[in-house]
Coordinates of C-alpha atoms in Angstrom, one line a residue:
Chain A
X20 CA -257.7 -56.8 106.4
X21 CA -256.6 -59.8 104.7
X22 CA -256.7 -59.3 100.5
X23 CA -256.1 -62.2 97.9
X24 CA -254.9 -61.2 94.4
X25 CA -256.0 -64.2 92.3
X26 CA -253.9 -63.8 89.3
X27 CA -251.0 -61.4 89.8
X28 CA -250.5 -59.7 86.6
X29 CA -250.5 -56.2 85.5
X30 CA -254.1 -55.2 86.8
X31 CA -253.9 -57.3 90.1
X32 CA -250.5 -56.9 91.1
X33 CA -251.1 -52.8 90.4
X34 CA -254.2 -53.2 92.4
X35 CA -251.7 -54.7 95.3
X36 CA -249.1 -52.1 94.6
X37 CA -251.6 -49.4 95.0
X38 CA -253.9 -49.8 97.8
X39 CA -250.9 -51.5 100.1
X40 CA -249.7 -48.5 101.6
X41 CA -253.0 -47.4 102.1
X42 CA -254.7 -49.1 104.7
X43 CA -253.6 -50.2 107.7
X44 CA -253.1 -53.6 109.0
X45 CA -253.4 -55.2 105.5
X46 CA -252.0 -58.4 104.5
X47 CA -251.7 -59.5 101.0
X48 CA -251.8 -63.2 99.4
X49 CA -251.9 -64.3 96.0
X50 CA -252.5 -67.0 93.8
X51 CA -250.9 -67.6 90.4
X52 CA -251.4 -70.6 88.4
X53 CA -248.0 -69.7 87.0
X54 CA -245.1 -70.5 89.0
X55 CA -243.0 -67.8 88.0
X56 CA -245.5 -65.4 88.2
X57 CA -245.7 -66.2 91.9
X58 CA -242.2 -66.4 92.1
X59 CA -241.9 -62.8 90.9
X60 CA -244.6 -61.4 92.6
X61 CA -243.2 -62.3 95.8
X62 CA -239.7 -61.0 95.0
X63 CA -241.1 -57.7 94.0
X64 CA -243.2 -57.3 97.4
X65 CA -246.5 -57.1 95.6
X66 CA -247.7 -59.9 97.6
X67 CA -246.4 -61.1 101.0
X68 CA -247.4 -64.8 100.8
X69 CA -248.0 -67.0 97.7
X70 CA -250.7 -69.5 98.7
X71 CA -253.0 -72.2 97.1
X72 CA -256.6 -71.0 95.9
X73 CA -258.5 -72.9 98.5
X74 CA -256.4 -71.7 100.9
X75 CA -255.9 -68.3 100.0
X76 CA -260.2 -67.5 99.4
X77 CA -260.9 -69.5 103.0
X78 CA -258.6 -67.0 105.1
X79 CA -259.3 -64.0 103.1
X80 CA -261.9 -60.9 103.7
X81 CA -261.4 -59.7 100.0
X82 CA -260.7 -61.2 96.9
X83 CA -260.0 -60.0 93.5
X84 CA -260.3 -61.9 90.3
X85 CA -257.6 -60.1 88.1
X86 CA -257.7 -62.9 85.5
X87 CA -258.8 -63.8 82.2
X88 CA -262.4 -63.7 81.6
X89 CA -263.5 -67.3 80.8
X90 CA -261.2 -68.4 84.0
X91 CA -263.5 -65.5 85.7
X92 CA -266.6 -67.4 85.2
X93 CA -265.2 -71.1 85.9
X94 CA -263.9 -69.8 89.7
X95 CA -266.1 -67.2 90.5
X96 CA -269.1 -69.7 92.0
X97 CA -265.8 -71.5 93.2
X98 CA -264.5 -69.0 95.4
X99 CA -268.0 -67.7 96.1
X100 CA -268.2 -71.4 97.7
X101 CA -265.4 -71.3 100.1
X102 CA -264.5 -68.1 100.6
X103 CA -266.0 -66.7 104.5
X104 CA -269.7 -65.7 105.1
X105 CA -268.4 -62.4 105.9
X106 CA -266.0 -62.0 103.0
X107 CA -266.3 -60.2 99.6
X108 CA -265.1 -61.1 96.1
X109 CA -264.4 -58.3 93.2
X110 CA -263.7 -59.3 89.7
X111 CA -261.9 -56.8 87.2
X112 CA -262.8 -58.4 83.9
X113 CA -263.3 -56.7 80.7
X114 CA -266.9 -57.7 80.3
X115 CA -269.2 -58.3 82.9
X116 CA -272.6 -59.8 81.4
X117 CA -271.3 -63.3 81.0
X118 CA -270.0 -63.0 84.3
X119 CA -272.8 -61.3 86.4
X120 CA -275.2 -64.4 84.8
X121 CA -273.0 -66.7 86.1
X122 CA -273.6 -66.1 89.3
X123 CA -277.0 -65.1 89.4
X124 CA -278.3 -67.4 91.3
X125 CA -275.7 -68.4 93.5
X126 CA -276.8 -67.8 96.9
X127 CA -274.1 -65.7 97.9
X128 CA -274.6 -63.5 95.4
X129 CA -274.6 -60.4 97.3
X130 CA -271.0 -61.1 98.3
X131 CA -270.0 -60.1 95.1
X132 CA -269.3 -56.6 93.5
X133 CA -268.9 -56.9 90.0
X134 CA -266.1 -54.4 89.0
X135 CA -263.9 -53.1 85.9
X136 CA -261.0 -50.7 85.9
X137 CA -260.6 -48.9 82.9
X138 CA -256.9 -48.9 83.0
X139 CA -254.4 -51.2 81.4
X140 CA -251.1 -51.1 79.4
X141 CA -250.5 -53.4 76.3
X142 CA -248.1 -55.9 79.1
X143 CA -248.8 -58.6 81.1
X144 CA -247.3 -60.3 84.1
X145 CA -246.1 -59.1 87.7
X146 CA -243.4 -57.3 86.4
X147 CA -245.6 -55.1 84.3
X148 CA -247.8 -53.9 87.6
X149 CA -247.0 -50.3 89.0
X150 CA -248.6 -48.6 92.0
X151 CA -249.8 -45.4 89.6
X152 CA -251.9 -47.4 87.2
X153 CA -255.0 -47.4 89.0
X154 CA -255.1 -43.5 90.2
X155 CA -257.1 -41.5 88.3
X156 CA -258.8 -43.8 86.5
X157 CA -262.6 -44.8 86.0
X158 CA -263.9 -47.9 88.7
X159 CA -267.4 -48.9 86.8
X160 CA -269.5 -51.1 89.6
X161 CA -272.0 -53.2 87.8
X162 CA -275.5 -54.1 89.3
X163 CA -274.5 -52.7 92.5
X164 CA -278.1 -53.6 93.5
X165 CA -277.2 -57.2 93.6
X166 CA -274.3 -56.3 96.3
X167 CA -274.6 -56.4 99.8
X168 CA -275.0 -52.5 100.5
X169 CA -271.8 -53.1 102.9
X170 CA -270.0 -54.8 100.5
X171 CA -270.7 -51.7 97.7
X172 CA -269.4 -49.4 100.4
X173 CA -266.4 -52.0 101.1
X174 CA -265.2 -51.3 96.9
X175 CA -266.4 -47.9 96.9
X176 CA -263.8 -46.6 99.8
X177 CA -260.8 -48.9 98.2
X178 CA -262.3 -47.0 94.8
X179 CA -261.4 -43.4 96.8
X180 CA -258.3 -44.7 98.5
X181 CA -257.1 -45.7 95.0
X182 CA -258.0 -42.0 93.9
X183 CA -260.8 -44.1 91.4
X184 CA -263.6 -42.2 89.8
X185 CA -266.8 -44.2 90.7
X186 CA -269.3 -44.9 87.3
X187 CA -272.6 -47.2 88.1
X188 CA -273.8 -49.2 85.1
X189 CA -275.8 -52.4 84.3
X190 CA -273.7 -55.4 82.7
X191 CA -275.5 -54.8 79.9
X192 CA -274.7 -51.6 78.6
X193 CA -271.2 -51.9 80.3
X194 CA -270.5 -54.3 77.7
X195 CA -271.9 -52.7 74.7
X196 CA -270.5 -49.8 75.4
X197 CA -266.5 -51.6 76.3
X198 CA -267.2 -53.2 72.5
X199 CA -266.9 -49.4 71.1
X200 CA -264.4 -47.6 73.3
X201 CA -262.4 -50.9 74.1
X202 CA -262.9 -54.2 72.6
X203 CA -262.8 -52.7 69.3
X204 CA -259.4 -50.2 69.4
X205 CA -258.1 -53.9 70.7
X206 CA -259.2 -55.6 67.2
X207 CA -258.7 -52.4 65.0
X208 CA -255.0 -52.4 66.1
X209 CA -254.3 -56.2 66.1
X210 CA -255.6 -56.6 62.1
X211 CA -253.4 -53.1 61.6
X212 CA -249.9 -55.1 62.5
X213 CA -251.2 -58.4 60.8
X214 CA -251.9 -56.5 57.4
X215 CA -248.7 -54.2 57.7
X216 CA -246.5 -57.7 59.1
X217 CA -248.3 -59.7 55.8
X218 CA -246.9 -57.1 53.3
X219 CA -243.6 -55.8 55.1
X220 CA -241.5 -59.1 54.9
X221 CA -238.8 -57.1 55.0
X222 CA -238.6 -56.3 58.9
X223 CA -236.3 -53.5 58.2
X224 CA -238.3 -51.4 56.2
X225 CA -240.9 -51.0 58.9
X226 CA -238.2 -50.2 61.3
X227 CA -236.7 -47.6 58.8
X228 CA -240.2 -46.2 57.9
X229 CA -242.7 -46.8 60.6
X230 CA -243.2 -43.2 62.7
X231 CA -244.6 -42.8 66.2
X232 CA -247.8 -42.7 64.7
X233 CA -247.8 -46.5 63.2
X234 CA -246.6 -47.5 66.7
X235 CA -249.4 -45.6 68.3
X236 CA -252.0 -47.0 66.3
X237 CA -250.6 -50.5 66.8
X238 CA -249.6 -50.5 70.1
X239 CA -252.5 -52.8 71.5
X240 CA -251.6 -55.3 68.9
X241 CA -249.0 -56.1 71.4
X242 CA -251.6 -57.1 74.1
X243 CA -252.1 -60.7 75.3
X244 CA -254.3 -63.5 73.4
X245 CA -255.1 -64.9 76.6
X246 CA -256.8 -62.3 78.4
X247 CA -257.8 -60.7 74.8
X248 CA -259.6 -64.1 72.9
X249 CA -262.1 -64.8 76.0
X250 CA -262.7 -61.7 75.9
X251 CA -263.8 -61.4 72.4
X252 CA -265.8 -64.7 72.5
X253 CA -267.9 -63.5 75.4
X254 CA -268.7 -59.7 74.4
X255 CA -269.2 -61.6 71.0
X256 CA -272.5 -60.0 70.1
X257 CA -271.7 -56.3 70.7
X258 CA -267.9 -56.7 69.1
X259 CA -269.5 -58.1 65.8
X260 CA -271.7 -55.3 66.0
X261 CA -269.0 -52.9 66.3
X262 CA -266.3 -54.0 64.3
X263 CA -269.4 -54.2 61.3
X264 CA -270.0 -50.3 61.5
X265 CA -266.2 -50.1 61.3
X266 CA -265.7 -52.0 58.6
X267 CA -268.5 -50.1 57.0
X268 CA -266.7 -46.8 57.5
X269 CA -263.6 -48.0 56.1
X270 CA -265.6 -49.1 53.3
X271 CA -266.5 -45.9 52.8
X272 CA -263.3 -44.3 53.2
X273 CA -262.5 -46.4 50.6
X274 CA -264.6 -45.3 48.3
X275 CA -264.2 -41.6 48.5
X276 CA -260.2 -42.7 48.2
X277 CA -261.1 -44.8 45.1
X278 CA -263.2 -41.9 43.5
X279 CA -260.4 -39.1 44.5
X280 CA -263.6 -37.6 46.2
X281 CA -261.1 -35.6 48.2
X282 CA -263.7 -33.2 49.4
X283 CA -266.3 -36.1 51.3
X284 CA -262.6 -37.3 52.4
X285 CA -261.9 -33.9 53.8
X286 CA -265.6 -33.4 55.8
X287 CA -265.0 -37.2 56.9
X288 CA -261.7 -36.5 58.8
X289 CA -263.2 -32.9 60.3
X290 CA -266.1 -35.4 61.7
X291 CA -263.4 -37.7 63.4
X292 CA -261.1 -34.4 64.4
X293 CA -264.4 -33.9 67.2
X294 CA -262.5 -36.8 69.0
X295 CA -260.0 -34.3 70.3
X296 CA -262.4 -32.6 72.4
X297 CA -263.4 -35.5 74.1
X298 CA -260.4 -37.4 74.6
X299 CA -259.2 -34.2 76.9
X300 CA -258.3 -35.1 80.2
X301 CA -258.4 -38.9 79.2
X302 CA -254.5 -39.9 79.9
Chain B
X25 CA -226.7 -19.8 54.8
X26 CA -230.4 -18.2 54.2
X27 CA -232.8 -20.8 54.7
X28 CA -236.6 -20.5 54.1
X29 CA -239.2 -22.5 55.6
X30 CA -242.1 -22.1 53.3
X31 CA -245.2 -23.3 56.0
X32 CA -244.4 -22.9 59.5
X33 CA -246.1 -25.7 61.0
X34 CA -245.6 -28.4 63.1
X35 CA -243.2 -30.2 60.5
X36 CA -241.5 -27.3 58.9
X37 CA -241.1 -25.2 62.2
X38 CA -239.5 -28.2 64.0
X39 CA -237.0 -28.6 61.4
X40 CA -236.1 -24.4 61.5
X41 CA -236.4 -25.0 65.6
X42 CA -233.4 -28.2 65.3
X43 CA -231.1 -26.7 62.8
X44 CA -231.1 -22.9 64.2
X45 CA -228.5 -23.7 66.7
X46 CA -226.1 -26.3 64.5
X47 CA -225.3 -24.0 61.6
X48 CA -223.2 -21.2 61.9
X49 CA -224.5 -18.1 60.3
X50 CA -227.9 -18.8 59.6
X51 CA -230.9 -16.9 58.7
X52 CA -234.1 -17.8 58.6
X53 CA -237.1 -16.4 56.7
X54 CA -240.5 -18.0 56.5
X55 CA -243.8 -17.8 53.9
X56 CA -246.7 -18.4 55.3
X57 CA -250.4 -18.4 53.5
X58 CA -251.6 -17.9 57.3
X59 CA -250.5 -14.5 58.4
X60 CA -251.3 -15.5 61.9
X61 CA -249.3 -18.7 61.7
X62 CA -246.9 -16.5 60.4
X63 CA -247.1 -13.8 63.4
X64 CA -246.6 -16.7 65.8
X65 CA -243.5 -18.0 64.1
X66 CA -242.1 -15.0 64.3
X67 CA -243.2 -14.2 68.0
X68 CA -241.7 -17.9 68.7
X69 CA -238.5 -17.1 67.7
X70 CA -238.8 -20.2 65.2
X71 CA -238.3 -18.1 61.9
X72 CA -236.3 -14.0 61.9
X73 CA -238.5 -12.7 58.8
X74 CA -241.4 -13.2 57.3
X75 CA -241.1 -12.7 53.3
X76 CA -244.0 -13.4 50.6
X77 CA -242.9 -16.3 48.5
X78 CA -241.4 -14.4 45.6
X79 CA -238.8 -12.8 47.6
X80 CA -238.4 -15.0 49.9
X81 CA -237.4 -18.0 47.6
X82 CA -235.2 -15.6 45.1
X83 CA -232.8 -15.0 47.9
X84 CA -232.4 -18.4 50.1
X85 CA -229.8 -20.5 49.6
X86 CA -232.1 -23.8 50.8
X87 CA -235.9 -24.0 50.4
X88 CA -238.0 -26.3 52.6
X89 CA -241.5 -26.8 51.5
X90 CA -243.4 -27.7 54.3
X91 CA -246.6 -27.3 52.7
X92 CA -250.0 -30.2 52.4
X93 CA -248.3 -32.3 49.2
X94 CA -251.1 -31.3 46.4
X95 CA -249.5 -27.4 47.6
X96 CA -246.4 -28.9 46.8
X97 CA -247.2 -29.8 43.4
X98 CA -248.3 -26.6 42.4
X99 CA -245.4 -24.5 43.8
X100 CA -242.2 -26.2 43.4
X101 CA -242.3 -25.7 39.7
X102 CA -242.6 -21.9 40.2
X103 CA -239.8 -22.1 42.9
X104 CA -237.6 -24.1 40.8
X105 CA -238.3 -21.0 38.3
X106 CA -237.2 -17.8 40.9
X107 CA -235.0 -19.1 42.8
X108 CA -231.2 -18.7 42.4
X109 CA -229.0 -20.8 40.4
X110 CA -227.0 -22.0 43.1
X111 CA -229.6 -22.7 45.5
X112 CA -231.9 -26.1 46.9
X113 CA -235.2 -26.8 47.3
X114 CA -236.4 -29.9 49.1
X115 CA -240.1 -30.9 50.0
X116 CA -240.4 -32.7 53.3
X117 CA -244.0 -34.4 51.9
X118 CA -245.1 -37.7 53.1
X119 CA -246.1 -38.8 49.7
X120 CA -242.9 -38.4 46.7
X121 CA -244.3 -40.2 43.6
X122 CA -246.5 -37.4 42.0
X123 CA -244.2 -34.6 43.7
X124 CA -241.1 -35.7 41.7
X125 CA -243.1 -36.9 38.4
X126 CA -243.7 -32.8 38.8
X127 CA -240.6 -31.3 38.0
X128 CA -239.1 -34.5 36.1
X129 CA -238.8 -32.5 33.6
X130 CA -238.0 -29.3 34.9
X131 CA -234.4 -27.9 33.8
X132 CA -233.5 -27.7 37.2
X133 CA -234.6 -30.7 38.9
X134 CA -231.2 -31.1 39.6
X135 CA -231.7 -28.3 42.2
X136 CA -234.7 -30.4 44.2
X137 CA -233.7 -32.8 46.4
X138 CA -237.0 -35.2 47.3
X139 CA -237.1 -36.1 50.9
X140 CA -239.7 -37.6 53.7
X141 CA -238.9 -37.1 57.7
X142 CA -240.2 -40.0 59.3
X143 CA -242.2 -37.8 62.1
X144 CA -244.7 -36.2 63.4
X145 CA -247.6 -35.3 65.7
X146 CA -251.3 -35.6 65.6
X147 CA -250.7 -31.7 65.9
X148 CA -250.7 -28.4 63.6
X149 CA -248.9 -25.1 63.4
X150 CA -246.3 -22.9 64.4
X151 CA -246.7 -23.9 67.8
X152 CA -247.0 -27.7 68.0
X153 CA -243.6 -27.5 66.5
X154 CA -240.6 -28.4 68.5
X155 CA -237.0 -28.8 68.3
X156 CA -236.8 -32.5 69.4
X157 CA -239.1 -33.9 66.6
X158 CA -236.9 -34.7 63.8
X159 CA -233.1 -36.0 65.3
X160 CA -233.2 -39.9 66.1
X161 CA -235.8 -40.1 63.6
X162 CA -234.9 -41.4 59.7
X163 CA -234.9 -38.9 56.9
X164 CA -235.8 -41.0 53.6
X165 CA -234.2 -39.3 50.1
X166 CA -235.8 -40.3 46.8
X167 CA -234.3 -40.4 43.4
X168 CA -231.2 -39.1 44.8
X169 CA -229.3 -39.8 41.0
X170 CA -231.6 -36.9 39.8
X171 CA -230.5 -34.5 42.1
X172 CA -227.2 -32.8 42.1
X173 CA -224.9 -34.7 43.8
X174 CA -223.7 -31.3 45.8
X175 CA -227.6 -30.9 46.9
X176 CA -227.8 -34.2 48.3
X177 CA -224.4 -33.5 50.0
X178 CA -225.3 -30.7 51.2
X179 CA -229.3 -32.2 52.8
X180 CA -227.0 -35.2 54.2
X181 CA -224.9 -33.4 56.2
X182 CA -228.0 -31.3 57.5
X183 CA -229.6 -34.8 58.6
X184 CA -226.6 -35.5 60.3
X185 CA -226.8 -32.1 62.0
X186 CA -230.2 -32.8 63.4
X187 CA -229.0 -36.1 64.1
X188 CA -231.4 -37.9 61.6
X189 CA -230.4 -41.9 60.0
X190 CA -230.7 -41.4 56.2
X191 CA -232.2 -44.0 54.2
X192 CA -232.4 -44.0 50.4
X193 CA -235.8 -45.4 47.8
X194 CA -237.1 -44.7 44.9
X195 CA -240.5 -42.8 44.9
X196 CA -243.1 -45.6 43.8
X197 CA -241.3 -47.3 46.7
X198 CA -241.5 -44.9 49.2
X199 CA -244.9 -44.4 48.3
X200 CA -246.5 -48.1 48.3
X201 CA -244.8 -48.7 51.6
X202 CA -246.0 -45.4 53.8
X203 CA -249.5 -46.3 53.0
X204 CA -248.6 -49.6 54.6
X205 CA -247.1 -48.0 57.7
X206 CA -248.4 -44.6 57.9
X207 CA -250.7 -43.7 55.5
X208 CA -253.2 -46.8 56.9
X209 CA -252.3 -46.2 60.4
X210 CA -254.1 -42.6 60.1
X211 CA -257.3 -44.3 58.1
X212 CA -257.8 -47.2 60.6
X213 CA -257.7 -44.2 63.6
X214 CA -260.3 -41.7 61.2
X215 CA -262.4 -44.5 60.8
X216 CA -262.5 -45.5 64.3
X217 CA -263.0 -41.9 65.4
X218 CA -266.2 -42.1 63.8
X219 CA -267.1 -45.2 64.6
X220 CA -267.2 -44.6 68.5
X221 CA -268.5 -40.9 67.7
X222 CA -271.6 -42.2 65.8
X223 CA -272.4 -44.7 68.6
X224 CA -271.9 -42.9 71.6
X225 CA -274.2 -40.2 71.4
X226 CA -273.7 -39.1 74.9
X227 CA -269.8 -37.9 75.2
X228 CA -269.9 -38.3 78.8
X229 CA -270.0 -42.4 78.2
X230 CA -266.8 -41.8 75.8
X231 CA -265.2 -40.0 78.2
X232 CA -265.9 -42.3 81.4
X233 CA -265.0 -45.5 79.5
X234 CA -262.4 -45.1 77.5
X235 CA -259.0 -45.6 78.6
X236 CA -255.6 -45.5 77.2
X237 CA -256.0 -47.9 74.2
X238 CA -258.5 -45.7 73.0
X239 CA -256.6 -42.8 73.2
X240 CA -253.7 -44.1 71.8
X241 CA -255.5 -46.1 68.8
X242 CA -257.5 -43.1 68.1
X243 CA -254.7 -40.4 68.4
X244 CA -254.4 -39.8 64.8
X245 CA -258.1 -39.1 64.5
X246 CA -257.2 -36.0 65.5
X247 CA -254.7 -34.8 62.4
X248 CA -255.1 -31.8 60.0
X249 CA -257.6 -32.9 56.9
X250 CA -255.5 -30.0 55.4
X251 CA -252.6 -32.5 55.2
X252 CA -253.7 -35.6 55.1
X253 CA -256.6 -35.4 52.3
X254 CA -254.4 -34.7 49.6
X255 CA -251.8 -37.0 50.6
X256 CA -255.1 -39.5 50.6
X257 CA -255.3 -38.5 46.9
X258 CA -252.0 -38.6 45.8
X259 CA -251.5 -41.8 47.3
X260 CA -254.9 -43.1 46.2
X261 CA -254.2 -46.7 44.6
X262 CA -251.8 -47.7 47.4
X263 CA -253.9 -46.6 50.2
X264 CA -256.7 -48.0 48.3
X265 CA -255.1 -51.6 48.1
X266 CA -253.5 -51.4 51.9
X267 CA -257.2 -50.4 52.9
X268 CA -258.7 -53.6 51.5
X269 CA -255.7 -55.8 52.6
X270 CA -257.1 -53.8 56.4
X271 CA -260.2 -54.8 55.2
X272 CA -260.1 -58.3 55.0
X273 CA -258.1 -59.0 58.1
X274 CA -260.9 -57.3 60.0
X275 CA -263.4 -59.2 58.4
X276 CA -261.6 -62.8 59.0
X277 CA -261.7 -61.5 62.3
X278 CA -265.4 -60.5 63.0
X279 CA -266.3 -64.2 60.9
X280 CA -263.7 -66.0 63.8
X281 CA -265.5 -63.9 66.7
X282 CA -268.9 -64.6 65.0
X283 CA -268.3 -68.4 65.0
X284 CA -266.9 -68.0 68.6
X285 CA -263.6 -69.7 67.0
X286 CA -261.7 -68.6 70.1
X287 CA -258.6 -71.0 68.9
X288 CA -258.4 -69.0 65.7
X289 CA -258.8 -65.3 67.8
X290 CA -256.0 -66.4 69.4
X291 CA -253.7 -67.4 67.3
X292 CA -254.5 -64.0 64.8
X293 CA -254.0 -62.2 67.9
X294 CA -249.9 -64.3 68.7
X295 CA -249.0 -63.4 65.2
X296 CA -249.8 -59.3 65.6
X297 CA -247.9 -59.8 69.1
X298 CA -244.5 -60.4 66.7
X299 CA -244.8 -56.4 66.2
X300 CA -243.6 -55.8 69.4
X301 CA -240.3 -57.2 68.5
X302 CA -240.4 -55.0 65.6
X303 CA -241.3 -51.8 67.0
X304 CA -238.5 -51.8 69.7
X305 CA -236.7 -48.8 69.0
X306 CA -239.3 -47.0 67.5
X307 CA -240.2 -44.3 69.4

C-alpha cells in the first residue's frame, strides 16, 4: 500500500511512525509545505520519499490530511480531484462540520472518511511525532454513512492495527462535544498564562513560585496558533457557547470568593471532585 | 531530634517520608484528627507514634503543621503556648498573610518559622504521600527577621537536606503572587470541571472524547475542598482580583472568536506560547 502523510507534524508523522511496521508492503510519502519539516521527516525515517502534492495524492491509495483545519477544507476537494478512483482520503482535524460540508457535494465523496484522533501533545513538527501516540487512544469516524462501505472498513482495520478504540458520531455533535472536552481546556489554558505572564513581569518569580500544578493547568498554552486559531474560527459557534458557561462559573466562583461564602465554595469543588471518577483510565 | 508532623497527609507525610533518612537520630510522632489517616501513617512507616496534640507538641523539638490553613490559624497559637522553650514550629500553608498576622503578637513568635513548599499533588492523605515530592522543589520563608535567627538556621539546613532551593518574601507578597500562579491555576481547573460535567450529561461522551489536554487542564479539579476552601478565603481579595484579571482575558477571547478575528486568536495565542520558555525547568 502506498500512504501520503500531507503535513508531517506531530499527529501525521505519529500516524507514520505507528502503522509502518504494521503492514506489509507499505510505502510512505509525504508532503510538507515546510522545507525543513520535509527535511526532518526524512532524516528521522517517518517518511521514505518527500514528494510534491500533485504528485504525492496521484500515486497514492491512502491519504491523510494531518494539517491545520482551514488548509483542510482548501485541499480536501483538491486532492479528492486527483487522487485515484480507487484511492481513499482521511482527514484528522479537530472539527469536522466545516469540513464534512465542504465536500458534500463533491462527487467523490464516498472516498472520504472523515476522521479525528483524540490524541495530541502541546508540540508541533516531525520531531515531536512518536510511534506510541496513537495506541490506545479514541478514532471517532464521522458520517461513516457517506463513506464507501470499503473505505470505512479500509480506516477501521488501520484504527485496530493502531490498537484505536473506534467511536461513530455525526459532525455535528462531534464538534459540540470537542468545544467542551477540547476546544475549551485549549482556551481555558491559553488566557491562564496570558493573565499570569501580564502580572508576573518578573520572569523569576513564576519560575521560583509556579508548582507542577500551574504548569499542568497551562500546559496547552504552549500549543500552536496555527493549528489552534482555525480551529477556533470554525468550531466558532459551540466554543462561544462553551467558553460563556465557563465564564459564568467563574463568575460565580467569584462571587462566593468575594462573599467569603466558604461553604457554597466548598459544595462547588465536591461537584467538580466527580471529575476524578471519570477521567480514570483516560491517560 | 523529635519531630512532629501534625496532619499526615500528602504534604506533611512526604516531608516526614524525605527527611527520615537524612537526620541522624530522629523520631517521629504524628497528630492526626483522622484516626484512620493516622492508622495508615503508622502502618506506612511514614510516622513511629501517634500522640494527641497536647503531648505530642510539649515534647518535639520541631513542629510541622500540615493542616488546611484556617486549622492553622486556630492551633498555632495554642502550640506556640505547650510547646517547649527551645523548640520550632513551622506551617507549611500555601497562604502566609493571615497565618503570621496570627501570632504577630504572640511572645514567641520568635519560635514560628513561616514557610510554603512549592508542591504538591491533586491527591490527599497518608498515602498519596511520597518521599520524592519536596527535594528540587523551592521552599519559600516569610518574615524570616521575625523568627529566631537559630529557627530559620535550623529549617534551612532541613531544606537543604531534602534538597529544596530556598527563596525568601514577605507574606502580602507571597500571598498576591500564589493566587497568580497557584491559587488561579486550581479555580480555572474547578470551574472547568464543572463546566464539562454540567454539559455532558452522559459520562461515556467525557470519557470517549477527552484526551490528554483535558486531563491535564482539569487535573486540579480533583483536589481536597478540605484544603483548598479556606485557603480560597484567606486569600480572598487576591484570588478575587487574579479571577477577574482570568476573567477578562477569557472574555477578549470569546469577543475575538465571536467576530471570527482569527488574526487576533492568533496572536493572543503566540504571546501564551512565551510560557513555555518560562516553564522549562519546572517540573
Amino acid at each position: 500500500m502506498k500512504l501520503c502523510i500531507v503535513g508531517i507534524g506531530l499527529l501525521g508523522g505519529s500516524f507514520a511512525l505507528g502503522i509502518k511496521d504494521k503492514i506489509s508492503d507499505l510505502k510512505i510519502t509525504g508532503v510538507d509545505a515546510n522545507p525543513e519539516h520535509a527535511k526532518k521527516a526524512l532524516e528521522l525515517g517517518i517518511v521514505q520519499e518527500i514528494l510534491n502534492l500533485e504528485a504525492a495524492v496521484a500515486e497514492a491509495d491512502l491519504i491523510v490530511l494531518a494539517i491545520p483545519v482551514n488548509a483542510i477544507i482548501s485541499l480536501l476537494p483538491r486532492v479528492l480531484d486527483v487522487m485515484a478512483s480507487t484511492a481513499i482520503v482521511i482527514d484528522l482535524g479537530s472539527t469536522k462540520e466545516l469540513i464534512c460540508a465542504a465536500v458534500q457535494d463533491h462527487p467523490r465523496r464516498h472516498q472520504f472518511v472523515a476522521v479525528h484522533p483524540i490524541a495530541g501533545t502541546e508540540n508541533t513538527g516531525p520531531e515531536a511525532a512518536f510511534a506510541s501516540l496513537l495506541p490506545g487512544k479514541t478514532m471517532i469516524i464521522c458520517e461513516k454513512e457517506k463513506s464507501d462501505p470499503v473505505a470505512v472498513q479500509l480506516i477501521e482495520e488501520l484504527c485496530r492495527n493502531l490498537e484505536m478504540r473506534i467511536s461513530y458520531m455525526d459532525a455535528a455533535s462531534h464538534d459540540l462535544h470537542l468545544a467542551y472536552v477540547s476546544h475549551l481546556s485549549h482556551i481555558s489554558s491559553f488566557a491562564l498564562g496570558i493573565t499570569v505572564l501580564d502580572k508576573e513581569k518578573n520572569e523569576q518569580n513564576i519560575f521560583d513560585m509556579a508548582g507542577s500544578g500551574f504548569s499542568s493547568t497551562v500546559r496547552l498554552a504552549k500549543s500552536s496558533p496555527d493549528m489552534w486559531a482555525p480551529i477556533f474560527t470554525q468550531n466558532g459557534k459551540n466554543i462561544s457557547e462553551a467558553l460563556a458557561s465557563y465564564i459564568e462559573k467563574l463568575q460565580f466562583f467569584k462571587k462566593i470568593i468575594d462573599n467569603q461564602d466558604e461553604s457554597s465554595s466548598y459544595a462547588l469543588m465536591k461537584e467538580a471532585n466527580e471529575i476524578r471518577r471519570i477521567l480514570q483510565g483516560i491517560k
